[in-house]
XYZ file of C-alpha atoms in Angstrom:
749
model
C 130.285 36.276 -43.028
C 128.251 37.905 -45.698
C 129.374 39.833 -47.769
C 127.028 43.260 -47.564
C 126.175 42.519 -44.590
C 126.264 44.542 -40.990
C 127.594 44.216 -38.055
C 125.806 44.588 -34.377
C 126.484 47.356 -32.896
C 127.700 47.769 -29.052
C 126.554 49.056 -25.716
C 129.187 48.678 -23.133
C 127.383 48.960 -19.693
C 129.970 50.029 -16.425
C 127.062 49.814 -13.664
C 127.782 51.066 -9.898
C 125.694 49.197 -7.337
C 125.670 50.963 -3.958
C 125.110 47.768 -2.062
C 128.321 46.159 -2.320
C 127.423 42.467 -1.024
C 123.758 41.782 -2.874
C 121.753 38.749 -1.904
C 121.578 35.947 -3.874
C 118.169 36.711 -4.648
C 117.941 40.463 -5.981
C 119.281 38.627 -9.810
C 119.932 42.201 -11.768
C 119.261 42.101 -15.588
C 120.356 45.083 -17.806
C 117.200 45.692 -20.709
C 117.783 47.457 -23.655
C 114.208 48.930 -25.216
C 113.567 51.486 -28.579
C 111.669 53.334 -28.611
C 108.177 51.602 -29.410
C 108.929 50.552 -26.378
C 109.700 46.647 -27.495
C 112.918 44.321 -25.880
C 115.543 44.729 -27.866
C 117.956 43.176 -25.738
C 118.675 41.892 -22.458
C 122.015 40.930 -20.790
C 122.495 38.971 -16.583
C 124.611 41.403 -14.262
C 127.906 39.018 -13.545
C 126.327 36.999 -9.940
C 124.783 39.852 -9.063
C 126.901 42.642 -9.075
C 127.956 44.836 -10.917
C 130.478 45.969 -12.879
C 131.388 46.134 -17.010
C 128.355 44.848 -19.878
C 127.718 44.374 -22.812
C 124.925 44.626 -25.102
C 125.069 43.169 -28.445
C 122.535 44.665 -29.949
C 121.661 45.288 -34.094
C 122.469 46.746 -36.626
C 119.348 47.996 -37.038
C 119.142 50.222 -33.513
C 122.010 51.957 -35.156
C 120.664 55.878 -34.145
C 118.236 54.614 -32.006
C 117.175 56.349 -28.691
C 117.098 53.367 -26.356
C 115.581 53.648 -23.277
C 118.606 51.478 -20.998
C 116.831 50.023 -17.727
C 118.857 48.316 -15.270
C 116.781 46.134 -12.163
C 115.661 42.500 -11.023
C 115.495 39.959 -12.952
C 112.072 39.651 -15.480
C 111.318 35.660 -16.864
C 108.669 36.537 -20.133
C 107.783 32.551 -19.637
C 105.527 32.843 -17.025
C 103.779 30.361 -17.299
C 105.654 27.884 -19.070
C 104.972 25.462 -15.291
C 101.352 26.093 -15.394
C 98.838 23.450 -17.086
C 96.939 26.489 -18.009
C 94.273 26.237 -20.588
C 95.008 29.689 -22.021
C 98.818 27.930 -23.560
C 96.831 25.736 -24.987
C 94.951 28.122 -27.829
C 95.575 29.733 -30.145
C 94.640 33.176 -32.499
C 96.581 35.122 -29.801
C 94.781 34.424 -26.538
C 98.370 33.290 -24.572
C 98.086 35.164 -21.512
C 102.305 36.227 -22.113
C 102.780 39.935 -22.255
C 106.511 41.332 -23.301
C 108.055 43.152 -21.093
C 108.014 46.189 -20.832
C 110.099 49.220 -19.361
C 106.976 49.710 -17.157
C 106.968 46.795 -15.495
C 111.017 46.704 -14.826
C 110.706 50.909 -13.578
C 108.585 49.396 -10.547
C 109.794 46.430 -10.065
C 113.404 49.385 -8.468
C 114.491 49.860 -12.614
C 116.778 52.521 -12.656
C 116.995 54.278 -16.575
C 119.573 56.462 -19.358
C 118.757 57.264 -21.940
C 120.658 57.153 -24.854
C 120.978 57.703 -29.301
C 123.582 54.954 -30.799
C 125.197 56.367 -31.898
C 128.033 55.062 -32.967
C 128.642 50.749 -33.412
C 130.191 50.822 -30.195
C 128.549 53.183 -27.284
C 129.959 53.388 -23.271
C 128.024 54.499 -21.004
C 128.051 54.331 -16.452
C 124.793 53.545 -14.899
C 124.324 53.465 -10.603
C 121.167 51.741 -8.904
C 121.121 53.468 -5.382
C 120.600 51.750 -2.444
C 116.684 52.650 -2.218
C 115.767 50.918 -5.988
C 117.841 48.215 -5.717
C 116.167 47.049 -2.793
C 113.378 46.823 -4.360
C 114.967 44.551 -6.075
C 114.342 41.570 -3.089
C 111.468 38.992 -4.160
C 109.552 36.850 -2.305
C 106.626 34.744 -2.451
C 103.088 34.586 -2.381
C 100.771 31.837 -2.341
C 97.277 32.877 -4.174
C 94.377 31.005 -3.444
C 90.662 31.496 -4.881
C 87.770 29.378 -6.404
C 85.373 30.386 -9.258
C 81.156 30.497 -8.726
C 78.474 30.433 -10.312
C 75.227 31.094 -7.783
C 72.071 28.963 -8.575
C 69.411 29.698 -7.502
C 67.407 26.333 -5.774
C 64.261 25.142 -6.190
C 63.367 25.921 -2.137
C 64.684 29.747 -3.266
C 68.464 29.774 -2.099
C 72.720 29.888 -3.837
C 74.098 26.661 -4.249
C 77.766 28.228 -5.126
C 78.897 25.635 -8.240
C 82.501 25.957 -8.863
C 84.095 26.852 -12.513
C 85.035 23.822 -14.065
C 88.537 24.218 -16.140
C 88.070 27.868 -16.977
C 91.371 30.428 -16.430
C 91.990 32.463 -14.104
C 94.580 35.596 -15.092
C 96.479 37.461 -11.951
C 97.142 40.527 -12.652
C 99.630 43.271 -10.664
C 97.354 46.365 -9.948
C 100.328 49.844 -9.820
C 100.571 51.097 -5.995
C 98.571 53.699 -4.751
C 101.153 55.350 -3.529
C 103.312 55.032 -7.440
C 99.641 56.305 -9.240
C 100.077 59.328 -7.020
C 103.062 59.925 -7.350
C 102.227 60.444 -10.962
C 99.117 61.627 -11.438
C 99.094 65.498 -12.914
C 97.736 67.982 -10.642
C 94.064 69.023 -11.821
C 93.956 65.446 -10.922
C 95.288 65.489 -7.124
C 93.131 68.797 -6.709
C 89.508 66.656 -8.149
C 91.138 63.919 -5.805
C 90.065 66.138 -3.502
C 87.620 68.061 -4.017
C 85.288 64.295 -4.103
C 87.005 63.321 -0.714
C 84.911 66.465 0.496
C 82.504 65.637 -1.140
C 82.092 62.115 -0.418
C 82.362 62.986 3.633
C 80.177 66.065 3.120
C 77.488 64.284 1.565
C 77.693 61.038 3.289
C 79.056 59.529 6.749
C 81.123 56.964 5.602
C 79.600 55.424 8.905
C 80.072 52.111 8.472
C 82.149 52.514 5.502
C 81.383 51.984 2.266
C 77.555 50.781 3.318
C 78.081 49.307 -0.896
C 80.347 48.192 -2.715
C 79.233 49.833 -6.268
C 78.084 53.687 -5.383
C 75.071 54.341 -7.788
C 76.197 56.689 -10.914
C 77.163 58.932 -11.445
C 78.882 59.671 -7.601
C 79.585 61.825 -6.059
C 77.145 64.685 -8.434
C 78.305 68.258 -6.297
C 76.703 71.232 -6.979
C 78.468 72.817 -10.548
C 79.622 76.035 -8.305
C 81.338 73.866 -5.821
C 83.092 72.121 -8.762
C 83.609 75.084 -11.533
C 86.493 75.825 -8.525
C 88.433 72.354 -8.351
C 91.585 74.588 -9.330
C 90.724 77.130 -5.813
C 91.992 76.989 -2.458
C 88.132 79.018 -1.274
C 86.229 76.387 -2.430
C 87.711 73.910 0.559
C 87.460 76.440 3.312
C 83.351 77.119 2.157
C 82.998 73.356 2.414
C 85.509 72.637 4.827
C 82.832 73.486 8.312
C 80.078 70.880 6.769
C 82.746 68.549 6.711
C 83.305 68.884 10.209
C 79.251 68.622 11.124
C 79.647 65.084 9.164
C 82.913 62.781 9.708
C 83.967 61.371 13.320
C 86.596 63.215 14.766
C 89.732 60.683 13.121
C 87.786 61.068 9.618
C 88.784 64.329 9.668
C 91.978 64.284 11.863
C 92.718 61.747 8.674
C 92.172 63.719 6.024
C 92.056 68.195 7.099
C 96.149 68.437 6.138
C 94.279 67.489 2.566
C 91.698 69.944 2.809
C 93.674 71.967 3.780
C 97.330 71.977 1.785
C 97.389 75.289 -0.163
C 99.286 73.848 -2.837
C 99.385 71.107 -5.581
C 103.024 69.735 -5.139
C 101.601 69.835 -0.666
C 98.431 68.493 -1.677
C 100.560 64.928 -3.458
C 102.716 65.145 -0.263
C 100.247 64.727 1.873
C 97.867 62.069 0.230
C 101.321 60.412 -0.309
C 100.990 59.668 3.146
C 98.168 58.551 3.207
C 98.168 56.607 0.538
C 96.683 53.513 1.520
C 93.849 55.598 3.672
C 92.750 56.194 -0.103
C 92.490 53.267 -0.879
C 87.969 52.724 0.291
C 87.140 56.033 -2.054
C 89.272 54.709 -5.115
C 85.942 53.073 -5.761
C 83.514 55.880 -5.550
C 86.333 57.705 -7.795
C 86.132 56.262 -11.566
C 88.660 58.541 -13.491
C 91.515 57.266 -11.211
C 91.378 54.911 -12.497
C 92.220 55.458 -16.048
C 95.882 55.764 -14.207
C 96.267 52.317 -13.283
C 98.243 49.773 -14.721
C 97.080 46.093 -14.833
C 100.564 43.276 -15.292
C 100.514 39.647 -15.672
C 102.036 37.842 -13.684
C 100.132 34.433 -14.267
C 97.826 32.410 -14.720
C 96.366 28.768 -13.567
C 94.012 27.069 -14.058
C 90.882 25.634 -11.952
C 89.645 22.596 -10.714
C 86.861 20.874 -10.549
C 84.946 22.816 -8.070
C 86.219 25.810 -9.026
C 89.447 26.694 -7.216
C 92.644 28.005 -8.154
C 96.164 28.346 -6.355
C 99.233 29.613 -7.736
C 102.835 30.902 -6.269
C 104.182 34.401 -7.219
C 107.389 36.856 -6.177
C 106.125 40.637 -5.092
C 109.113 43.312 -3.683
C 109.628 42.431 -0.009
C 110.232 45.372 0.456
C 106.841 46.699 -1.205
C 104.109 46.311 0.551
C 101.638 43.368 -0.520
C 100.798 42.628 -3.984
C 97.687 44.605 -5.106
C 96.422 42.292 -7.106
C 93.264 42.086 -10.209
C 92.163 38.727 -11.984
C 89.898 37.945 -14.695
C 88.410 34.890 -15.807
C 88.177 32.974 -19.031
C 87.214 29.078 -20.310
C 86.586 27.433 -23.404
C 82.742 26.930 -24.111
C 81.313 25.587 -27.277
C 85.013 26.063 -29.522
C 84.909 29.790 -28.284
C 87.444 31.468 -25.917
C 84.726 33.685 -23.715
C 85.204 35.716 -20.597
C 83.274 34.843 -17.287
C 85.292 37.406 -14.889
C 86.114 40.773 -16.217
C 84.700 43.761 -14.470
C 87.252 45.757 -14.272
C 89.234 47.470 -12.282
C 87.360 49.984 -10.618
C 85.813 48.564 -6.434
C 87.591 45.030 -7.656
C 91.413 45.776 -7.036
C 92.492 43.848 -4.190
C 94.330 45.727 -2.046
C 96.779 45.010 0.054
C 96.672 40.923 -0.689
C 96.927 39.221 2.487
C 99.082 35.761 0.440
C 97.147 32.263 1.594
C 93.807 33.761 1.896
C 91.305 33.143 -0.288
C 89.674 35.661 -3.343
C 85.502 34.582 -4.604
C 84.907 35.406 -7.651
C 81.297 35.364 -8.872
C 80.138 34.532 -12.709
C 77.040 35.494 -14.504
C 77.898 33.074 -17.507
C 74.825 31.742 -18.481
C 76.751 29.009 -20.546
C 79.265 28.809 -18.278
C 80.672 25.103 -18.147
C 80.598 23.451 -13.718
C 82.048 21.313 -11.912
C 80.003 19.757 -8.825
C 81.735 19.333 -6.092
C 81.998 15.227 -3.632
C 78.852 15.643 -2.144
C 76.636 12.345 -1.551
C 76.974 10.866 1.684
C 76.452 6.689 0.880
C 74.878 4.909 3.690
C 77.185 2.808 5.588
C 78.557 -0.447 4.562
C 77.435 0.588 0.722
C 80.259 0.319 -1.989
C 78.857 0.534 -4.467
C 75.911 2.463 -5.733
C 73.819 4.227 -8.337
C 72.198 7.615 -7.222
C 69.148 8.494 -9.286
C 69.637 12.113 -8.113
C 66.122 13.862 -9.381
C 65.623 16.328 -12.399
C 67.674 19.089 -12.843
C 68.740 21.413 -9.128
C 65.578 19.800 -7.107
C 66.525 16.504 -5.801
C 64.130 13.523 -5.177
C 63.869 14.396 -1.926
C 62.310 17.771 -2.849
C 60.254 16.356 -5.410
C 56.830 15.265 -3.470
C 55.576 11.491 -3.630
C 52.675 12.118 -5.379
C 55.025 14.432 -8.124
C 54.621 17.822 -7.839
C 56.734 20.256 -6.245
C 56.953 23.747 -4.109
C 59.303 25.649 -4.754
C 59.450 29.907 -4.663
C 59.637 32.163 -8.030
C 59.770 35.195 -6.682
C 60.016 35.315 -3.078
C 56.237 33.349 -3.851
C 55.359 30.827 -2.642
C 54.400 28.169 -5.536
C 52.523 24.362 -4.351
C 51.283 20.907 -6.084
C 53.932 22.601 -9.095
C 53.533 20.049 -12.492
C 57.153 19.582 -14.413
C 57.034 20.322 -17.663
C 60.068 21.085 -21.224
C 62.518 19.611 -21.345
C 64.167 17.646 -18.515
C 67.124 16.782 -17.517
C 67.895 12.997 -14.991
C 70.810 13.370 -12.969
C 71.916 10.817 -11.761
C 75.706 9.238 -9.391
C 77.661 6.404 -8.847
C 80.220 5.106 -7.171
C 84.537 5.103 -8.073
C 84.213 2.111 -8.584
C 81.411 2.007 -11.900
C 81.267 1.080 -14.469
C 83.149 -2.242 -14.310
C 80.900 -5.514 -15.943
C 78.222 -6.005 -13.470
C 76.825 -2.235 -13.921
C 78.505 -0.709 -17.849
C 74.928 0.183 -18.590
C 71.965 1.918 -17.162
C 68.673 2.293 -19.037
C 65.992 4.669 -19.204
C 61.913 4.015 -18.989
C 58.758 6.446 -19.314
C 55.327 5.541 -19.027
C 52.356 7.580 -18.344
C 50.050 6.665 -14.902
C 51.385 3.450 -13.119
C 49.853 0.081 -14.960
C 50.766 2.877 -18.912
C 53.265 1.162 -21.082
C 56.580 1.926 -20.623
C 58.880 4.124 -23.737
C 62.560 4.617 -23.633
C 64.394 7.691 -23.408
C 66.508 8.197 -27.274
C 67.753 11.583 -26.683
C 71.530 11.314 -26.505
C 73.737 11.948 -23.482
C 77.034 12.825 -23.988
C 80.652 13.915 -22.223
C 83.066 16.930 -22.931
C 86.899 16.001 -23.081
C 90.254 17.568 -23.969
C 92.486 16.858 -26.949
C 95.648 18.520 -27.754
C 96.511 18.432 -30.360
C 99.036 20.237 -32.023
C 99.597 22.560 -28.363
C 96.025 22.794 -28.344
C 92.773 21.942 -25.979
C 89.400 21.529 -26.735
C 86.838 20.277 -26.132
C 85.456 17.280 -28.364
C 82.177 15.705 -27.359
C 81.636 11.759 -27.027
C 77.873 10.167 -27.174
C 77.353 7.847 -23.967
C 74.335 6.594 -25.452
C 71.906 5.477 -26.271
C 73.560 2.241 -27.502
C 71.690 -0.777 -29.849
C 72.191 -3.606 -27.464
C 69.785 -6.813 -27.290
C 67.006 -5.122 -28.495
C 67.351 -2.069 -25.891
C 68.994 1.405 -26.461
C 71.253 1.256 -23.205
C 73.926 4.050 -21.829
C 77.630 3.507 -20.907
C 78.159 4.719 -17.588
C 81.058 7.248 -18.125
C 84.652 5.192 -18.546
C 88.002 5.851 -17.110
C 89.338 7.257 -20.537
C 87.506 8.912 -22.949
C 88.617 5.857 -25.579
C 86.954 3.714 -23.714
C 83.816 5.373 -25.197
C 85.153 5.400 -29.212
C 88.695 3.537 -29.619
C 89.468 5.804 -32.165
C 90.747 8.811 -29.796
C 94.068 8.468 -28.291
C 94.938 6.772 -24.658
C 97.027 10.128 -24.035
C 95.583 13.290 -26.126
C 91.818 12.985 -25.285
C 91.253 13.065 -21.053
C 88.671 13.391 -19.468
C 88.936 17.463 -17.338
C 90.020 17.010 -13.441
C 86.000 16.078 -12.193
C 85.555 13.792 -9.357
C 82.757 11.179 -9.543
C 79.860 13.229 -10.624
C 81.076 14.854 -13.506
C 81.279 17.742 -15.093
C 78.636 16.731 -17.721
C 75.946 17.155 -15.214
C 73.155 15.004 -16.754
C 73.012 11.238 -17.533
C 69.220 11.622 -19.679
C 67.019 13.756 -20.940
C 62.936 13.881 -21.480
C 61.139 16.300 -23.172
C 58.239 16.063 -22.276
C 56.241 18.080 -24.880
C 56.647 15.553 -27.154
C 56.012 12.082 -25.015
C 53.203 10.105 -26.739
C 49.985 11.862 -26.713
C 50.939 14.973 -27.525
C 50.612 18.481 -25.320
C 46.504 18.226 -24.643
C 46.678 14.010 -23.646
C 50.281 13.626 -22.416
C 50.201 14.834 -18.862
C 49.246 14.384 -15.256
C 50.883 10.438 -13.258
C 53.933 9.823 -15.033
C 56.586 7.783 -13.750
C 60.487 7.021 -14.040
C 62.461 4.247 -14.448
C 66.074 3.367 -14.340
C 67.398 -0.264 -14.513
C 71.536 -0.976 -14.397
C 72.688 -4.214 -17.335
C 75.732 -5.425 -16.958
C 79.261 -5.604 -20.079
C 76.578 -8.309 -21.626
C 73.629 -7.020 -21.830
C 72.489 -8.604 -19.062
C 69.830 -6.943 -16.259
C 71.732 -6.442 -13.274
C 68.651 -7.099 -9.902
C 69.835 -4.881 -7.000
C 67.681 -6.094 -4.365
C 69.244 -9.981 -3.895
C 70.955 -11.214 -1.074
C 74.998 -9.846 -1.558
C 73.443 -7.158 -4.656
C 76.508 -6.235 -6.735
C 75.047 -2.807 -6.827
C 72.401 -0.704 -4.534
C 70.350 2.277 -5.493
C 70.353 4.983 -3.513
C 68.868 7.749 -2.633
C 69.035 10.427 -1.283
C 67.302 11.655 2.559
C 68.315 15.539 2.822
C 68.099 18.357 0.478
C 71.265 19.632 -1.854
C 73.647 21.994 0.632
C 76.568 23.786 -0.513
C 78.169 23.199 2.902
C 77.773 19.719 3.222
C 78.029 16.000 2.040
C 73.693 15.594 0.474
C 72.699 12.421 2.904
C 71.613 8.925 1.316
C 69.236 5.616 1.967
C 68.892 2.560 -0.087
C 66.131 2.248 -1.241
C 62.634 1.562 -0.078
C 60.301 -1.319 -1.581
C 56.951 2.154 -3.080
C 60.437 2.507 -5.182
C 61.249 -0.574 -7.055
C 59.684 -2.002 -9.895
C 61.116 -5.350 -10.600
C 64.509 -4.440 -11.102
C 64.061 -0.976 -11.295
C 63.982 2.595 -9.764
C 60.826 4.321 -9.827
C 60.015 7.969 -8.904
C 57.108 9.702 -9.684
C 56.796 12.675 -11.818
C 53.600 14.973 -12.585
C 53.719 16.520 -16.236
C 51.950 18.911 -17.556
C 52.698 21.474 -20.885
C 49.415 22.911 -21.439
C 49.164 26.886 -21.875
C 46.907 29.156 -19.120
C 43.336 31.509 -20.189
C 42.597 35.099 -19.422
C 39.776 36.861 -19.478
C 38.653 39.713 -18.281
C 34.836 40.280 -18.992
C 33.560 43.466 -19.014
C 32.122 45.246 -16.079
C 28.413 44.181 -15.027
C 26.382 47.490 -13.752
C 22.832 47.022 -11.704
C 23.523 43.222 -13.094
C 23.197 44.310 -16.590
C 25.421 44.358 -19.486
C 25.377 47.225 -21.038
C 24.473 47.200 -25.015
C 26.888 50.212 -25.692
C 29.244 48.948 -23.950
C 32.315 48.714 -27.179
C 33.086 52.343 -27.188
C 33.868 51.509 -23.006
C 31.601 54.256 -21.390
C 29.253 52.612 -18.159
C 26.310 54.454 -17.463
C 24.854 54.146 -13.656
C 23.273 55.736 -11.370
C 23.932 56.241 -7.633
C 22.210 53.762 -6.570
C 23.904 50.598 -9.192
C 26.168 47.826 -8.403
C 29.108 47.192 -10.299
C 30.013 43.399 -10.856
C 33.795 42.740 -11.976
C 34.325 39.427 -12.956
C 37.498 37.072 -15.116
C 38.087 34.227 -15.753
C 41.455 32.068 -14.994
C 41.760 28.654 -15.690
C 44.476 25.845 -16.410
C 43.049 22.441 -17.177
C 45.049 21.367 -14.099
C 45.115 24.146 -12.052
C 47.476 24.298 -12.314
C 47.911 27.832 -12.247
C 48.214 31.444 -10.373
C 46.003 34.511 -10.712
C 46.919 37.819 -10.817
C 44.955 41.043 -11.432
C 44.968 44.248 -11.336
C 42.425 47.439 -11.404
C 43.031 50.814 -11.042
C 41.013 53.390 -11.520
C 42.894 57.639 -13.606
C 46.379 57.744 -12.231
C 46.537 55.873 -9.185
C 48.083 52.980 -7.684
C 44.488 51.460 -6.862
C 41.029 51.496 -7.111
C 38.476 52.354 -4.081
C 37.779 48.444 -2.256
C 40.666 47.388 -2.896
C 39.422 45.489 -6.276
C 43.953 43.253 -6.528
C 44.168 39.495 -6.160
C 47.970 39.312 -5.932
C 48.767 35.862 -6.113
C 45.542 33.356 -5.639
C 45.255 29.895 -6.821
C 43.469 29.566 -9.890
C 41.258 26.264 -8.265
C 38.717 26.835 -6.133
C 38.695 27.210 -2.865
C 37.155 24.325 -0.206
C 34.377 24.005 1.346
C 35.723 27.285 3.508
C 37.987 28.269 2.904
C 38.306 31.906 1.026
C 39.579 33.592 -1.575
C 41.440 37.123 -1.051
C 39.808 40.430 -0.796
C 36.336 39.285 -1.124
C 35.972 37.314 -3.745
C 33.868 34.052 -5.350
C 36.195 31.757 -7.519
C 33.620 29.296 -9.113
C 34.005 26.977 -11.559
C 38.016 26.495 -10.424
C 39.104 29.991 -11.267
C 35.877 32.485 -12.612
C 36.514 34.990 -10.042
C 33.693 37.499 -9.233
C 33.147 40.644 -6.752
C 30.482 43.028 -6.103
C 30.216 46.479 -4.835
C 28.700 48.980 -4.950
C 29.346 52.114 -7.653
C 30.534 54.828 -5.230
C 33.300 52.638 -3.542
C 34.662 52.111 -7.112
C 34.476 56.220 -8.071
C 35.392 56.999 -4.617
C 35.861 60.762 -4.902
C 35.391 60.994 -9.110
C 32.266 60.998 -10.182
C 32.426 59.686 -14.064
C 36.030 57.894 -13.663
C 38.502 55.455 -16.360
C 39.115 52.471 -15.360
C 42.579 49.424 -16.338
C 42.575 45.364 -16.048
C 45.022 43.480 -15.690
C 44.600 40.184 -15.618
C 48.297 37.783 -15.168
C 47.962 33.736 -14.896
C 51.015 32.594 -14.411
C 51.752 28.282 -15.760
C 53.518 26.257 -12.018
C 54.434 23.883 -14.111
C 58.796 23.911 -12.991
C 61.816 22.695 -15.246
C 64.338 21.305 -11.971
C 65.785 24.675 -11.553
C 63.385 27.653 -12.556
C 59.009 28.420 -13.282
C 58.310 28.012 -17.526
C 56.797 30.530 -18.978
C 57.957 29.676 -21.936
C 59.549 26.960 -23.906
C 59.489 26.256 -27.475
C 57.615 28.661 -28.689
C 54.822 28.656 -26.218
C 53.922 30.295 -23.812
C 52.516 28.163 -20.997
C 51.048 31.630 -19.595
C 48.254 34.107 -19.917
C 46.819 37.383 -19.721
C 44.762 40.179 -21.147
C 43.850 44.084 -20.667
C 40.551 45.471 -20.729
C 39.321 49.692 -20.132
C 36.388 50.791 -18.446
C 34.842 54.243 -18.228
C 31.997 55.675 -15.735
C 30.140 57.272 -15.886
C 27.228 59.557 -14.493
C 24.267 58.768 -16.214
C 22.540 62.323 -16.444
C 20.000 61.339 -19.811
C 16.649 62.589 -17.954
């Protein structure tokens, strides 16, 4: 032994376990914590039974106050068997909090506090039968799915799974346990707020919304000021009686009428489970709840996760809380952590599926295996569509019908940067279907141009216990004077020979891949510029073999076949497909139409004409009239290709409308066909010149003189495969205008 080195101190504990024959799974451990609640020593009880146990502790703990707790065996290495991303991440992202006194006590621990006044100390501890029974652990399978809700072009919502996210699973304090610990004033506050909930909002059904508006409940201040007293409760009870069903009153009336904090705690403890639905309306209570990390697990390519946990067999079902995290662009991003309030899964039913929904824009999504190829087609390439719009929902003429803010838009062009998506069978790539080529042309006979924008795929790189998500390029790669893209191979190393066979792997995914885009078309940079690069375009896909020779899918006994979707995508069933038609073919390639238009709208409100004249003194905004005059309201809402919708409002004073209903809510800028009309009596001449003439009395209503405000907004129809385009790359596609004027009676005579 080194000179001057202090000897460890020893603590001998004689343990008396009340049960004489513990079950095999009831393994006991003695834990020692210092004054800062740090675990400084632990030792298992012999064979799970009582007896003498000796703890050897650091000499630095001499004279230290210790907390000695006997409880069930807890492990810090709760996620080592799960290849979860968080285990590998740096900067303390590994979700393994140390064992704390509270964790052991909640699992049935028995505590004794002492000071290590001598180098060797002895003490006795006894574990009651009630505490010991909590040591028994039962297993529970936790299942769930992490999704992001994506709006499809038809306005429907599709839930897409988030892949390779880390799900942290926490156990939340039991309501019974928290009620036992609450200060008296908090108990009285709970009682008061229960009365307010029942008096102001009878729960039938309960609750109508998962999260009530804040603050809830407001409550009358005089009533709140008397929270500690019973007088306010008696005052409120008659209203409670009228608002509640008899069974609800019977459940909680003993709580309302408790005469002391002791009695109130007893009544709340007796109704702990019945209290759970109402906790959502008591945000202050959640400050007393703790959550303890149990384990973590990873989502698959469809967003599903599953993990086995344990909980006390004699306890109620576990109360669980979840968070979700993902590595995005090298940063650890929280996707889901809404807070305990209203988001605890109380009494979780083992094996049931929980749904976690993230709204993180950058969440990396996976796509389920949702393509149903035609019968007897085993090797195929499926040009799927643009963004969330598959080829079935894109019109044959290359336009798109979709909804925006629940308003229909028909015949919309595409624009901005388009993301082309394409599927393939699992046996591609092979030597016969090794590359693909993307081209576009204006019209049906123009020059073909290659797509040259890089396409990449993320892969998992694991080194020195850390995981990162670099990318590797599919292309474009120069081959035989062309620019081709690789079909995604089975391993990243097949794309970059410098990568490692074992350390670099694709994420868990299906045929479509976690990175969905097969190519990009930045339509604002098409040859000719925005003012010329509009109208019908064709997109062409070709397949090449390993030597860069084009492969013909239309010959007899083809090496692969092009297929296309014939139903819209659905979250509940696979998209049906069929082989291509003659109209889809161009030599050995597959083609489809897109109408492109990135041009901006125009919006201009004209000065109203009074009795057909433009008044010269209109700079101040006052227009004089005589009672027999009429007023012409006119404005221009246009788009060079008529790909726009107009919305116009005219308001008088502080009212929401002027007389005569002068508004247009959602109107095509193109002039109507013969026999068709424009809403509210407007005329649309020359594609966007709107006007309507009414008597001045119609506009003025009850007023003699009045001020008016006009607002015009022109919405571009352009669509990028996900949503309408109002702005892109520093340019506004929409246009708007404002104008104000006033009508004043001409009293010059």
